Coordinates of C-alpha atoms in Angstrom, one line a residue:
M23 CA -13.2 9.9 -3.8
C24 CA -15.4 6.9 -4.3
G25 CA -15.7 3.1 -4.2
I26 CA -16.1 1.7 -7.7
T27 CA -17.1 -1.8 -8.9
G28 CA -18.6 -3.6 -11.8
F29 CA -18.7 -6.6 -14.1
I30 CA -18.2 -7.7 -17.7
D31 CA -20.4 -10.8 -18.2
F32 CA -20.0 -12.5 -21.6
D33 CA -22.8 -15.0 -20.8
Y34 CA -25.4 -12.2 -20.1
L35 CA -26.4 -13.9 -16.8
L36 CA -25.7 -11.2 -14.1
K37 CA -28.5 -8.7 -13.4
K38 CA -28.6 -5.3 -11.8
E39 CA -29.4 -6.9 -8.4
T40 CA -25.9 -8.3 -8.3
L41 CA -24.4 -4.9 -9.2
S42 CA -26.4 -3.4 -6.4
L43 CA -25.1 -5.9 -3.9
M44 CA -21.5 -5.4 -5.0
V45 CA -21.7 -1.6 -4.7
G46 CA -23.7 -1.8 -1.5
V47 CA -20.8 -3.2 0.5
L48 CA -18.7 -0.2 -0.5
H49 CA -21.0 2.3 1.1
H50 CA -18.2 3.3 3.6
R51 CA -16.1 4.6 0.7
G52 CA -18.8 7.0 -0.5
P53 CA -21.9 7.7 1.5
D54 CA -22.8 10.9 -0.4
D55 CA -24.1 9.5 -3.6
S56 CA -24.6 6.2 -5.4
G57 CA -24.9 5.2 -9.1
E58 CA -25.4 2.1 -11.1
E59 CA -25.8 1.4 -14.8
I60 CA -26.1 -1.6 -17.0
F61 CA -24.9 -1.6 -20.6
Q62 CA -26.0 -4.3 -23.1
S63 CA -23.8 -4.7 -26.1
R64 CA -23.4 -7.4 -28.8
E65 CA -20.3 -8.6 -26.9
A66 CA -21.3 -8.6 -23.2
R67 CA -23.4 -7.2 -20.5
I68 CA -21.4 -4.6 -18.6
G69 CA -22.2 -3.2 -15.1
F70 CA -20.7 0.0 -13.7
A71 CA -21.4 1.2 -10.2
M72 CA -20.0 3.7 -7.7
K73 CA -20.4 5.1 -4.2
R74 CA -19.3 8.7 -4.0
L75 CA -17.6 10.7 -1.3
A76 CA -18.1 14.3 -2.6
I77 CA -14.9 16.4 -2.3
I78 CA -14.8 18.4 -5.5
D79 CA -18.1 19.8 -6.9
L80 CA -20.5 18.7 -4.3
S81 CA -23.5 19.2 -6.6
P82 CA -25.4 16.3 -8.3
L83 CA -23.4 17.2 -11.5
G84 CA -20.6 15.1 -10.2
H85 CA -22.7 12.0 -10.2
Q86 CA -21.3 8.7 -11.6
P87 CA -21.3 6.7 -13.7
M88 CA -20.7 9.7 -16.0
S89 CA -21.0 9.6 -19.8
F90 CA -19.8 11.6 -22.7
K91 CA -20.6 10.5 -26.3
N92 CA -19.3 6.9 -26.5
L93 CA -17.5 6.9 -23.1
T94 CA -18.7 6.1 -19.6
I95 CA -16.5 6.2 -16.5
V96 CA -16.5 5.4 -12.8
F97 CA -13.6 7.0 -11.0
N98 CA -12.1 6.9 -7.5
G99 CA -9.5 9.5 -6.5
E100 CA -8.6 13.1 -7.3
I101 CA -6.9 14.9 -10.2
Y102 CA -5.4 17.9 -8.5
N103 CA -4.5 19.8 -11.7
Y104 CA -7.9 19.2 -13.3
R105 CA -8.4 23.0 -13.8
K106 CA -5.3 23.4 -15.9
I107 CA -6.3 20.4 -18.0
K108 CA -9.8 21.7 -18.3
K109 CA -8.5 24.9 -19.9
E110 CA -6.5 22.9 -22.4
L111 CA -9.7 21.0 -23.4
E112 CA -11.7 24.2 -23.6
A113 CA -9.1 25.6 -26.0
L114 CA -9.8 22.4 -28.1
G115 CA -13.5 23.2 -28.2
Y116 CA -14.8 21.1 -25.3
S117 CA -17.4 22.5 -22.9
F118 CA -18.2 21.4 -19.4
L119 CA -21.4 20.9 -17.4
S120 CA -19.9 20.4 -14.0
G121 CA -16.9 21.5 -11.9
S122 CA -15.8 18.0 -11.3
D123 CA -12.5 16.3 -12.1
T124 CA -14.4 13.3 -13.3
E125 CA -15.7 15.2 -16.3
V126 CA -12.2 16.4 -17.1
I127 CA -10.9 12.8 -17.1
L128 CA -13.7 11.7 -19.4
K129 CA -13.1 14.4 -21.9
S130 CA -9.3 14.1 -21.7
Y131 CA -9.7 10.4 -22.7
H132 CA -12.0 11.4 -25.5
A133 CA -9.4 13.9 -26.7
W134 CA -6.1 12.0 -26.2
G135 CA -7.0 8.4 -25.4
P136 CA -5.1 6.5 -22.8
S137 CA -2.1 8.8 -23.1
C138 CA -4.2 11.5 -21.3
V139 CA -3.0 9.8 -18.0
K140 CA 0.4 11.4 -18.5
K141 CA -1.2 14.8 -17.9
F142 CA -2.7 13.9 -14.6
I143 CA -1.2 14.9 -11.2
G144 CA -3.2 12.9 -8.7
M145 CA -4.4 9.6 -7.3
F146 CA -6.9 7.5 -9.2
A147 CA -8.4 4.2 -10.1
L148 CA -10.9 4.2 -12.8
A149 CA -12.9 2.0 -15.2
L150 CA -13.9 3.4 -18.6
Y151 CA -16.2 1.8 -21.2
D152 CA -15.9 2.7 -24.9
N153 CA -19.1 1.5 -26.6
I154 CA -17.7 2.1 -30.1
A155 CA -14.3 0.4 -29.7
Q156 CA -16.0 -2.2 -27.4
E157 CA -13.2 -1.8 -24.9
V158 CA -13.1 -1.5 -21.1
I159 CA -10.1 0.2 -19.5
L160 CA -9.0 -0.4 -15.9
M161 CA -6.4 2.2 -14.9
R162 CA -4.4 2.9 -11.7
D163 CA -2.3 5.9 -10.7
R164 CA 1.5 5.9 -10.9
A165 CA 2.3 5.1 -7.3
G166 CA -0.8 3.0 -6.5
V167 CA -2.4 5.3 -4.0
K168 CA -5.9 4.1 -5.0
P169 CA -6.6 0.3 -5.1
L170 CA -8.2 -1.6 -8.0
Y171 CA -8.8 -5.4 -8.1
Y172 CA -10.0 -7.5 -10.9
Y173 CA -11.2 -11.2 -11.2
R174 CA -11.2 -13.2 -14.5
K175 CA -12.6 -16.7 -14.8
D176 CA -14.4 -18.3 -17.7
Q177 CA -16.8 -15.8 -19.1
L178 CA -16.8 -13.3 -16.2
I179 CA -14.7 -10.3 -15.3
L180 CA -15.2 -8.4 -12.0
F181 CA -13.5 -5.2 -10.8
S182 CA -13.7 -3.3 -7.6
S183 CA -11.9 -1.0 -5.2
E184 CA -12.1 -3.7 -2.5
L185 CA -12.3 -7.5 -2.7
K186 CA -15.4 -7.6 -0.5
A187 CA -17.5 -6.6 -3.5
F188 CA -16.6 -9.8 -5.3
H189 CA -18.1 -12.0 -2.6
E190 CA -21.5 -10.5 -3.4
C191 CA -21.4 -12.1 -6.9
S192 CA -22.5 -15.8 -6.7
D193 CA -20.2 -16.7 -9.6
F194 CA -17.0 -15.5 -7.7
N195 CA -15.0 -18.6 -6.7
A196 CA -13.2 -17.6 -3.5
R197 CA -10.5 -20.2 -3.7
V198 CA -7.3 -19.3 -1.9
N199 CA -4.1 -19.1 -3.9
P200 CA -1.5 -20.9 -1.7
D201 CA 1.4 -19.1 -3.4
A202 CA -0.2 -15.8 -2.4
V203 CA -0.4 -17.1 1.2
G204 CA 3.3 -17.7 1.0
Q205 CA 3.9 -14.2 -0.1
Y206 CA 1.8 -12.8 2.8
F207 CA 3.9 -14.7 5.4
K208 CA 7.1 -13.6 3.7
Y209 CA 6.3 -9.9 3.7
G210 CA 3.1 -9.2 5.7
F211 CA 1.3 -8.3 2.5
I212 CA 0.6 -9.7 -0.9
P213 CA 2.6 -7.9 -3.6
A214 CA 0.9 -6.7 -6.7
P215 CA -0.3 -7.9 -9.1
Y216 CA -1.4 -10.8 -7.0
A217 CA -4.3 -11.1 -4.5
I218 CA -5.2 -13.8 -1.9
F219 CA -7.6 -15.6 -4.3
E220 CA -6.9 -17.5 -7.5
N221 CA -7.8 -15.7 -10.7
T222 CA -7.8 -12.4 -8.8
F223 CA -5.3 -9.6 -9.3
K224 CA -4.4 -6.0 -8.5
V225 CA -4.0 -3.6 -11.4
K226 CA -0.3 -2.7 -11.0
P227 CA 0.6 1.0 -10.2
G228 CA 1.4 2.9 -13.4
H229 CA -0.5 0.4 -15.5
Y230 CA -3.8 0.0 -17.2
I231 CA -5.6 -3.1 -18.4
K232 CA -7.4 -3.0 -21.8
I233 CA -10.2 -5.5 -22.1
D234 CA -11.2 -6.1 -25.7
L235 CA -14.9 -7.2 -25.6
K236 CA -14.8 -8.7 -29.1
S237 CA -11.8 -11.0 -28.6
R238 CA -12.3 -11.2 -24.8
Q239 CA -8.6 -10.6 -24.3
L240 CA -7.0 -8.7 -21.5
N241 CA -3.8 -6.8 -22.3
E242 CA -1.6 -5.0 -19.8
F243 CA 0.1 -1.7 -20.6
C244 CA 2.7 0.2 -18.5
Y245 CA 2.6 4.0 -18.8
W246 CA 5.0 4.8 -15.9
D247 CA 7.6 2.9 -13.9
V248 CA 9.8 4.4 -11.1
I249 CA 12.7 2.2 -12.2
D250 CA 12.9 4.3 -15.4
Y251 CA 13.9 7.3 -13.4
Y252 CA 16.4 5.4 -11.2
N253 CA 18.0 4.2 -14.4
Q254 CA 18.5 7.6 -15.9
P255 CA 21.9 9.3 -15.6
K256 CA 22.2 11.0 -12.2
L257 CA 21.7 14.8 -12.3
D258 CA 24.8 16.9 -12.3
V259 CA 23.7 19.3 -9.6
S260 CA 25.0 20.5 -6.3
F261 CA 23.4 19.6 -3.0
E262 CA 22.1 23.1 -2.6
E263 CA 20.6 23.1 -6.1
A264 CA 18.9 19.7 -5.3
L265 CA 17.7 21.1 -2.0
Q266 CA 16.1 24.1 -3.6
K267 CA 14.5 22.2 -6.4
T268 CA 13.1 19.5 -4.1
E269 CA 11.6 22.1 -1.8
E270 CA 9.9 23.8 -4.7
I271 CA 8.3 20.5 -5.9
L272 CA 7.2 19.7 -2.3
I273 CA 5.5 23.0 -1.9
S274 CA 3.6 22.6 -5.2
A275 CA 2.6 19.0 -4.2
C276 CA 1.3 20.0 -0.8
N277 CA -0.6 23.0 -2.2
Y278 CA -2.2 20.8 -4.8
R279 CA -3.5 18.4 -2.1
M280 CA -5.4 21.3 -0.5
V281 CA -7.7 21.5 -3.5
A282 CA -11.1 20.6 -2.2
D283 CA -14.6 22.0 -1.6
V284 CA -14.6 20.6 2.0
P285 CA -12.3 21.0 5.1
V286 CA -8.8 19.5 5.0
G287 CA -6.4 18.4 7.8
V288 CA -3.1 16.6 8.3
F289 CA -2.0 13.5 10.2
L290 CA 0.9 14.7 12.4
S291 CA 3.2 12.2 14.2
G292 CA 6.0 14.7 15.0
G293 CA 8.5 12.9 12.8
Y294 CA 10.3 14.5 9.9
D295 CA 7.8 13.5 7.1
S296 CA 4.6 14.7 8.6
S297 CA 6.2 17.7 10.3
T298 CA 7.6 18.8 6.9
V299 CA 4.3 18.5 5.2
S300 CA 2.5 20.3 8.1
A301 CA 5.2 23.1 8.0
L302 CA 4.9 23.6 4.3
L303 CA 1.1 23.8 4.4
Q304 CA 1.0 26.1 7.4
K305 CA 3.6 28.4 5.9
H306 CA 1.6 28.9 2.7
S307 CA -1.9 28.9 4.2
G308 CA -3.9 31.9 5.2
R309 CA -5.4 30.2 8.2
K310 CA -4.6 27.6 10.8
I311 CA -4.5 24.1 9.4
N312 CA -6.0 21.2 11.3
T313 CA -3.5 18.6 12.6
F314 CA -4.3 15.2 14.2
S315 CA -2.2 12.9 16.4
I316 CA -2.7 9.6 18.2
G317 CA -0.9 8.8 21.5
F318 CA -0.4 5.9 23.8
H319 CA 0.0 5.7 27.5
E320 CA 3.1 3.5 27.1
S321 CA 5.9 6.1 26.8
Q322 CA 8.1 4.0 24.4
F323 CA 5.3 4.1 21.8
N324 CA 4.0 7.6 22.3
E325 CA 4.8 10.2 19.7
A326 CA 1.9 12.5 20.7
T327 CA 4.1 14.7 22.9
H328 CA 6.5 15.3 20.1
A329 CA 3.6 16.1 17.7
K330 CA 2.1 18.6 20.1
K331 CA 5.4 20.5 20.3
I332 CA 5.6 20.7 16.5
A333 CA 2.0 21.8 16.3
E334 CA 2.6 24.5 18.9
Y335 CA 5.6 25.7 17.1
L336 CA 3.8 25.8 13.7
G337 CA 0.7 27.3 15.2
T338 CA -1.8 24.6 13.8
E339 CA -5.2 23.8 15.2
H340 CA -4.1 20.6 16.9
H341 CA -6.2 17.6 17.9
E342 CA -4.9 14.6 19.8
H343 CA -6.3 11.4 21.3
Y344 CA -4.7 8.8 23.5
C345 CA -5.5 5.2 22.6
S346 CA -6.4 2.7 25.3
V347 CA -6.4 -1.1 25.3
N348 CA -10.2 -1.0 25.1
E349 CA -10.2 1.1 22.0
A350 CA -7.7 -1.3 20.4
K351 CA -10.0 -4.2 21.4
S352 CA -12.8 -2.5 19.5
I353 CA -10.7 -2.1 16.3
I354 CA -9.0 -5.5 16.1
P355 CA -12.2 -7.6 15.4
D356 CA -13.0 -5.2 12.5
L357 CA -9.6 -5.6 10.8
P358 CA -10.5 -8.6 8.6
S359 CA -13.5 -6.7 7.3
I360 CA -11.6 -3.4 6.7
Y361 CA -8.6 -5.2 5.1
D362 CA -10.4 -7.9 3.2
E363 CA -7.3 -9.8 2.3
P364 CA -4.7 -10.9 4.9
F365 CA -2.8 -7.8 6.1
G366 CA 0.1 -7.9 8.7
D367 CA 0.8 -4.2 9.6
S368 CA -0.4 -3.6 13.2
S369 CA -0.1 0.1 12.7
A370 CA -3.4 -0.2 10.9
I371 CA -5.0 0.1 14.4
P372 CA -3.7 3.7 15.2
T373 CA -4.3 4.7 11.6
I374 CA -8.0 3.8 11.9
L375 CA -8.2 5.5 15.3
V376 CA -6.6 8.8 14.0
S377 CA -9.0 8.6 11.0
K378 CA -11.9 8.4 13.4
I379 CA -10.7 11.5 15.2
A380 CA -10.0 13.5 12.0
V381 CA -13.3 12.8 10.3
K382 CA -15.1 14.6 13.1
E383 CA -13.5 17.8 11.9
V384 CA -12.5 17.4 8.3
K385 CA -13.4 15.3 5.2
V386 CA -9.9 15.1 3.8
A387 CA -6.7 14.3 5.6
L388 CA -3.2 14.5 4.3
S389 CA -0.7 11.7 5.3
A390 CA 3.0 12.0 4.8
D391 CA 3.7 8.5 3.6
A392 CA 6.6 7.7 1.2
G393 CA 9.2 9.9 2.8
D394 CA 11.2 6.8 3.9
E395 CA 10.9 5.1 0.5
I396 CA 11.9 8.3 -1.5
F397 CA 14.5 9.8 0.8
A398 CA 16.0 6.7 2.4
G399 CA 14.6 6.9 5.9
Y400 CA 14.2 3.3 7.1
G401 CA 17.0 2.0 9.4
N402 CA 16.8 -1.3 7.5
Y403 CA 18.1 0.5 4.3
S404 CA 21.4 1.4 6.0
Y405 CA 21.6 -1.9 7.9
F406 CA 21.1 -4.0 4.7
L407 CA 23.5 -1.7 2.8
D408 CA 26.2 -2.3 5.3
H409 CA 25.7 -6.1 5.2
H410 CA 25.5 -6.2 1.4
N411 CA 28.7 -4.2 1.1
R412 CA 30.6 -6.5 3.5
I413 CA 29.3 -9.7 2.0
S414 CA 29.9 -8.7 -1.6
K415 CA 33.6 -8.2 -0.9
L416 CA 34.0 -11.9 0.1
P417 CA 35.1 -14.4 -2.7
W418 CA 32.1 -16.3 -4.1
R419 CA 33.5 -19.8 -3.2
L420 CA 34.1 -18.7 0.4
R421 CA 30.5 -17.4 0.6
K422 CA 29.1 -20.7 -0.7
S423 CA 31.2 -22.7 1.7
A424 CA 30.3 -20.5 4.7
A425 CA 26.6 -20.8 3.8
A426 CA 26.7 -24.6 3.8
M427 CA 28.5 -24.7 7.1
I428 CA 26.0 -22.3 8.8
H429 CA 23.1 -24.4 7.6
Q430 CA 24.6 -27.5 9.2
L431 CA 25.0 -25.6 12.5
R432 CA 21.4 -24.5 12.7
P433 CA 20.1 -27.5 14.8
L434 CA 22.8 -26.7 17.4
V435 CA 22.1 -23.0 17.4
R436 CA 18.3 -23.4 18.0
R437 CA 18.9 -24.3 21.7
F438 CA 20.4 -20.9 22.2
S439 CA 17.6 -19.0 20.4
C440 CA 16.1 -17.6 23.7
F441 CA 19.3 -15.5 24.2
M442 CA 19.4 -13.6 21.0
Y443 CA 16.6 -11.7 19.2
N444 CA 15.1 -13.8 16.3
L445 CA 18.3 -16.0 16.2
D446 CA 16.8 -19.0 14.4
T447 CA 15.4 -16.9 11.6
R448 CA 18.7 -15.0 11.3
M449 CA 20.6 -18.3 11.1
E450 CA 18.5 -19.3 8.2
K451 CA 18.5 -16.0 6.4
F452 CA 22.2 -15.3 6.8
P453 CA 23.5 -18.3 4.7
N454 CA 20.8 -17.4 2.1
L455 CA 22.2 -13.9 2.0
L456 CA 25.8 -15.3 1.6
A457 CA 24.6 -17.4 -1.3
A458 CA 22.6 -14.6 -3.0
D459 CA 23.7 -14.5 -6.6
S460 CA 22.7 -10.8 -7.2
P461 CA 22.0 -7.6 -5.3
A462 CA 18.3 -8.0 -6.2
R463 CA 18.2 -11.5 -4.7
F464 CA 20.0 -10.2 -1.6
N465 CA 17.4 -7.5 -1.1
E466 CA 14.6 -10.0 -1.6
I467 CA 15.9 -12.3 1.1
A468 CA 16.7 -9.5 3.5
N469 CA 13.0 -8.3 3.5
Q470 CA 11.5 -11.6 4.4
Y471 CA 9.9 -12.4 7.8
F472 CA 9.3 -16.1 7.2
T473 CA 11.9 -17.8 5.0
D474 CA 11.0 -20.3 2.2
S475 CA 11.7 -23.3 4.4
A476 CA 9.7 -21.8 7.3
I477 CA 6.8 -21.3 5.0
R478 CA 7.0 -24.9 3.8
D479 CA 6.7 -25.9 7.4
L480 CA 3.8 -23.5 8.1
I481 CA 1.5 -24.1 5.1
R482 CA -0.1 -27.5 4.7
V483 CA -0.3 -27.5 0.9
P484 CA 2.7 -27.1 -1.5
V485 CA 3.8 -23.5 -2.0
S486 CA 6.0 -22.3 -4.8
D487 CA 8.0 -19.1 -5.2
R488 CA 7.0 -18.7 -8.8
L489 CA 5.0 -15.5 -8.5
K490 CA 6.7 -12.7 -10.3
T491 CA 6.6 -9.6 -8.1
A492 CA 8.7 -6.4 -8.0
F493 CA 11.0 -8.1 -5.6
K494 CA 12.1 -10.3 -8.5
D495 CA 11.5 -8.2 -11.6
H496 CA 14.8 -6.3 -11.9
I497 CA 15.7 -7.0 -15.5
N498 CA 15.8 -3.3 -16.3
L499 CA 17.2 -2.0 -12.9
D500 CA 20.7 -0.8 -12.5
T501 CA 21.9 -2.7 -9.5
N502 CA 25.3 -1.1 -9.0
D503 CA 23.9 1.3 -6.4
F504 CA 22.4 -0.9 -3.7
M505 CA 20.8 1.9 -1.8
N506 CA 18.8 3.1 -4.8
L507 CA 17.9 -0.5 -5.6
Q508 CA 16.3 -0.8 -2.1
L509 CA 14.5 2.5 -2.6
A510 CA 13.1 1.5 -6.0
V511 CA 11.9 -1.9 -4.9
G512 CA 10.5 -0.5 -1.7
Y513 CA 8.5 2.1 -3.7
K514 CA 7.0 -0.8 -5.8
T515 CA 6.3 -3.2 -3.0
F516 CA 6.1 -2.2 0.7
L517 CA 4.9 1.3 0.0
V518 CA 2.1 0.2 -2.3
D519 CA 0.8 -3.0 -0.7
D520 CA 1.5 -2.2 2.9
I521 CA 1.6 1.6 3.6
L522 CA -0.8 2.8 1.0
A523 CA -3.2 -0.1 1.5
K524 CA -3.2 0.6 5.2
V525 CA -4.0 4.3 4.8
D526 CA -6.6 3.8 2.1
R527 CA -8.6 1.2 4.0
A528 CA -8.3 3.0 7.3
T529 CA -9.4 6.4 6.1
M530 CA -12.1 5.0 3.8
S531 CA -13.5 2.8 6.7
V532 CA -14.8 6.1 8.2
S533 CA -15.5 7.9 4.9
L534 CA -12.4 10.1 5.1
E535 CA -10.4 10.9 2.0
G536 CA -6.6 10.3 2.5
R537 CA -4.2 12.2 0.4
E538 CA -0.4 11.7 -0.1
P539 CA 1.5 14.8 -1.1
L540 CA 4.9 13.0 -1.0
L541 CA 3.6 10.7 -3.7
D542 CA 3.3 13.4 -6.2
H543 CA 5.1 11.7 -9.1
R544 CA 7.2 14.9 -9.8
I545 CA 9.0 14.3 -6.5
I546 CA 10.2 10.8 -7.1
E547 CA 11.0 11.6 -10.8
Y548 CA 13.4 14.2 -9.6
V549 CA 14.8 12.6 -6.4
A550 CA 15.4 9.2 -8.1
R551 CA 17.9 10.9 -10.4
L552 CA 19.9 12.4 -7.5
P553 CA 23.0 10.6 -6.1
S554 CA 22.1 8.3 -3.3
N555 CA 24.5 10.1 -0.9
F556 CA 22.1 13.1 -1.1
K557 CA 19.6 10.9 0.6
Y558 CA 21.8 8.8 2.9
H559 CA 24.8 10.9 3.8
Q560 CA 27.5 9.8 6.2
G561 CA 25.2 7.7 8.3
V562 CA 22.4 10.2 8.3
T563 CA 19.1 8.8 6.8
K564 CA 16.7 11.0 4.9
Y565 CA 19.4 13.7 4.7
L566 CA 17.9 15.8 1.9
L567 CA 14.4 15.9 3.5
K568 CA 15.8 16.7 6.9
E569 CA 17.7 19.7 5.6
I570 CA 14.5 21.0 4.1
A571 CA 12.6 20.5 7.4
H572 CA 15.3 22.4 9.3
R573 CA 14.4 25.5 7.2
Y574 CA 11.0 25.5 8.8
I575 CA 11.4 23.8 12.2
P576 CA 14.3 23.9 14.7
K577 CA 16.4 20.8 14.5
S578 CA 16.1 20.4 18.3
L579 CA 12.4 19.7 17.9
L580 CA 12.9 17.1 15.2
D581 CA 16.2 15.4 15.9
R582 CA 15.2 12.3 17.9
P583 CA 15.2 8.5 17.4
K584 CA 12.8 7.3 14.7
M585 CA 9.7 5.6 16.3
G586 CA 7.4 4.9 13.5
F587 CA 3.6 4.5 13.8
S588 CA 3.8 1.5 16.1
I589 CA 1.7 0.4 19.0
P590 CA 2.2 -1.8 22.1
V591 CA 0.1 -4.6 20.7
E592 CA 2.8 -7.2 21.7
Q593 CA 2.3 -6.3 25.4
W594 CA -1.5 -6.3 25.0
L595 CA -1.5 -9.8 23.4
K596 CA 0.3 -11.1 26.5
S597 CA -2.3 -9.6 28.8
D598 CA -5.7 -8.1 27.9
L599 CA -5.8 -9.4 24.4
R600 CA -4.4 -12.9 24.9
Y601 CA -7.8 -14.4 24.3
L602 CA -7.4 -13.5 20.6
L603 CA -4.4 -15.7 20.3
D604 CA -6.0 -18.5 22.3
T605 CA -9.1 -18.3 20.1
Y606 CA -7.8 -17.9 16.6
L607 CA -4.5 -19.8 16.9
S608 CA -6.2 -22.8 18.7
K609 CA -6.1 -26.2 17.1
E610 CA -9.8 -26.0 16.5
S611 CA -9.6 -22.8 14.6
V612 CA -6.4 -23.7 12.6
D613 CA -7.9 -27.1 11.6
R614 CA -11.2 -25.6 10.7
V615 CA -9.6 -23.1 8.3
G616 CA -7.4 -25.9 7.0
I617 CA -4.5 -23.9 5.5
L618 CA -1.8 -23.8 8.2
N619 CA 0.0 -26.6 10.0
F620 CA -1.1 -26.4 13.7
K621 CA 2.1 -28.0 14.9
T622 CA 4.2 -25.1 13.5
V623 CA 1.7 -22.5 14.7
D624 CA 1.7 -23.9 18.2
K625 CA 5.5 -23.9 18.3
I626 CA 5.6 -20.2 17.3
L627 CA 2.9 -19.4 19.9
K628 CA 4.8 -21.2 22.7
T629 CA 8.0 -19.4 21.8
F630 CA 6.1 -16.1 22.1
Y631 CA 4.5 -17.0 25.4
A632 CA 7.9 -18.2 26.8
G633 CA 9.3 -14.7 26.4
H634 CA 12.1 -15.6 24.0
R635 CA 13.7 -12.8 22.0
F636 CA 11.4 -13.2 19.1
N637 CA 10.1 -11.2 16.0
F638 CA 6.6 -10.4 17.1
S639 CA 5.5 -9.7 13.5
K640 CA 5.3 -13.5 13.0
I641 CA 2.6 -13.9 15.7
W642 CA 0.7 -10.9 14.4
F643 CA 0.8 -12.3 10.8
L644 CA -0.6 -15.6 12.0
L645 CA -3.4 -13.9 14.0
M646 CA -4.4 -11.6 11.2
F647 CA -4.4 -14.5 8.7
Q648 CA -6.6 -16.8 10.9
M649 CA -9.0 -13.9 11.7
W650 CA -9.3 -13.1 8.0
A651 CA -9.9 -16.8 7.1
E652 CA -12.5 -17.3 9.7
Q653 CA -14.5 -14.3 8.2
W654 CA -14.0 -14.7 4.5
L655 CA -13.7 -18.5 4.0
S656 CA -17.1 -19.9 4.9
D657 CA -18.0 -23.6 4.4
K658 CA -19.5 -22.9 1.0
K659 CA -16.2 -21.5 -0.3
K660 CA -13.2 -23.7 -1.2
H661 CA -9.9 -23.2 0.5
C662 CA -6.5 -24.1 -1.0

């Protein structure tokens, strides 16, 4: 696990000092080792740098940048099946100096080129320089567990695990992309391939960017897409056969994630996903595994008691910690630095806290994310499915007429918004859902927090909806099965840019490696081809995974309402932490940043303070955006 960064400078102006500054701000991602190297070719000056968190092969032989013949690599992540691939390469005549997976990647690329990625089981983001072909490859794993940003403007290309490294280069123009701001307020994150700044992008999951240094062209290649598996014919298997096969893949995925030369633990919430992962690992481990939980004194948010019962049943070495308001206070000011583009998921706070607890005992922690996106666990999936099925039965003309009528009634309805949760937003979204011309468009609207018209009121400059994200790109997706459509899009959007970004930055902020066994690509490749009623069955969410869990843990310990990794931050912001809203959502702060319309911000804030039944996420999105802007948009940087 590492932080990687570098540049391609076609004007030969950047020096090693810039590279040192860029990698220096990634120290938290890898405090065990550091490496920098500058390459001078006829085409460009190339800088590669890394900060290493040593997990596999702790010796200096795992140092990066690592070179072999014409290739040099910097790599962030883990290839869990590297020993198997290593044997294949040895059979081809390759020899190895280290026990690291980095060397296996390097020689795999030498042997098979970019197609080597199809052999990898793991999480990875890498940059590779070929000094003969005069190419640089930027590659990201299938699911997008590991982040990789790049910036291209004029004669400069930058890349990094985190945006903060770009700010250390004086030629980086931190000009905000207003369309990306709009995406943030819609979803609470900025969907790939976009980032908050203009000319700045994320390498998409399952893709690599090839940079031809001679022509200076960037070309994008897709080597894996989850939609390809949803579009395949559904497997003709019984539920029992699917159950057995899924369990076998889950066991393999979990066992692979235990490959390390350092101690490993598991984040345990007591829900189905983390309990299943913990059970599979403990069942097949020769010793007690470490499990970690975070709790809250507010009972409606506290899962720690459930996690403790699961840990006691499984016989793990369990560690728990209860979060106080003071601890939350200490985390919130750091969020803009940890998440260096606007990020709206408040569960980042407990994720950081549980990471701080875990790193005292282990260097690697497994997280059970993606269970909801793979096995249909979110309540929204069934809620939206029901609404979609009902609306789609209505004649198109009736839907259009009803949508127009509801829009006209909105001013009248606003006066009653204090009596029904999020009524005004619902009254705006519902006619849009009625008028949706496709299942994909319906799903896109359903997932919005701020609607298009609300965003136009909120952001001072014009904002378009032109960005092509996975919410819109459904040309090749079979939309006849709305549940599977939601799962596929969720896998490519919310999972990547919310859940995985949250866990990566939280764990890396304390130099802890996070691993995701449910994101082993073999799981989704199989489950995506199963009928959707194996996943959502007669009103039961996550049916397939729950039946596997019940083989290891009594149903009575698991069968309870879903809580999620949420925190009582709404209560805190009305009491102990109210000063944050008063500071960052003040007219002075909003006008100083200059991106949001204070009149709209103030109206939302007053609605919140008045105690109306209101979607709290909107307040949190505003606060996180303003805190981020105050830190990263200094006077010397241009705004929108």
